Amino acid sequence: SPAPAVAEDKFLISVEVCLKPSSTARIEDVKLAVERMLENRNLSYVDGPIDMPQDDTFLTDNVQRICICDTEEWVTNHGILLFWQVKPLVHVFQLSEEGPCEDLDGDSQLSSFSEWILPAKDFDGMWESLVYESGLKQRLLRYAASALLFTEKGVDPLLVSWNRIILLHGPPGTGKTSLCKALAQKLSIRFSSRYPHSQLVEVNAHSLFSKWFSESGKLVAKLFQKIQDMVEEDNTLVFVLIDEVESLAAARKAALSGSEPSDSIRVVNALLTQMDKLKSSPNVIILTTSNITAAIDIAFVDRADIKAYVGPPTLQARYEILRSCLQELLRTRILSTSQVDDQLILPSYACLKDKLASETPQDSEYHLNIYKQLLEAAEACEGLSGRSLRKLPFLAHAAAVNSECDDVTKFLPTMINTITRERSEIPD
Ligand code: ADP
């Protein structure tokens, strides 16, 4: 059933409950237990993990973690949502530990597609790790949710038209593929009461018409037969991810001009026809990415309802990405501070501004200096992609002389040097 009725003045907040791999508890029972716990909790709601009452052995035995999600969109000015303003929506799930199941073609090592059972351990935390300007992730989630609802309610597509095709486009390395996977994972969790099973199939378009596949046509047929079988189970939500869709259009063009083997045009056409057929199934969401922003000449994406531009990270996003990297190096004790017993928690960008502007700082001079260096690093990496940013701390560590590594205040200048070097290597 859809979201429960809510008193008008309450905010719906998602609470995600991840079961332990060993748990065999019924989802319904855990959901009730968490709802009861939240009723007694009487604390404000902010994004992030919440503690379980240690005397609740049912919860502590079965639940790995409980997280409050997506409050930011409601909360402005560092406001807090108090418990009586909130109606929690509890989603209980267990991660599938199976890795991707790849379909390898007999002789060659290239696989034409990979599939995952969702929610998958591989994608755990991915949604949270992606930082965009405000609202992009929430917008995608709401779009997809509305599309599924319209389908579910049987809205007549002749009267109101919509589709379940998402196209993310923008420069390489901005997290488009990861965002598609993370979105599929989120939706599989949020819609688990309607669709208890979810699968993600990632089609490697490149490999499908690679010259190694003389039998690509058969492969496409096999792939779509498989997808069709999944789709026929009406309690299964199926996500089909096609990366770099522009390569399909390009291959078709090249084939027409004679520079590609004619085999590939058949494959591309077969794939497009199959996609067109698939999009009418109510329980399928097609996720596509493209590194080009110009219109793509492929029937099934040019009408995508959800086209979102994913750009290079803004200053705030760059700061948050570097902050999460450094915090991880602190957690794993690759970095430390020179002060004894120092629990350095790097502030979020929103808090940073207040901290740096404050006349009566609560933080030590030493810490403030670290925050400033981190901000400086974020400013210095304008133009780098999210992918390059996540690699920086590693490159900086590898470049550092031993003694520079252990202390954050010595590490950050090394990182800024690495940034300068990386930037000089970006082609114009
Ligand atoms: P694309 O498909 O756009 O080429 P990917 O999804 O392959 O990009 O991104 C590669 C990696 O770069 C991601 O796994 C992620 O770690 C990092 N990344 C890219 N953009 C961001 C971002 N905005 N926030 C956080 N991490 C990012």
Tab-separated table of C-alpha atoms in Angstrom, residues 16-20 23 30 34 52 57-66 92:
chain	number	residue	atom	x	y	z
A	16	GLU	CA	16.094	3.025	6.659
A	17	VAL	CA	16.663	-0.066	8.700
A	18	CYS	CA	19.375	-2.429	7.510
A	19	LEU	CA	19.094	-5.972	8.870
A	20	LYS	CA	22.124	-8.002	9.836
A	23	SER	CA	18.879	-11.994	10.656
A	30	VAL	CA	11.187	-5.350	12.674
A	34	VAL	CA	11.377	0.304	15.001
A	52	MET	CA	19.365	1.636	19.146
A	57	THR	CA	17.471	-7.286	22.312
A	58	PHE	CA	15.117	-7.976	19.421
A	59	LEU	CA	16.462	-4.914	17.617
A	60	THR	CA	20.093	-5.313	18.622
A	61	ASP	CA	20.028	-8.978	17.543
A	62	ASN	CA	18.559	-8.312	14.141
A	63	VAL	CA	19.401	-4.810	13.078
A	64	GLN	CA	22.770	-3.640	11.783
A	65	ARG	CA	21.945	0.056	11.606
A	66	ILE	CA	19.101	2.548	11.511
A	92	VAL	CA	13.403	-2.426	6.447
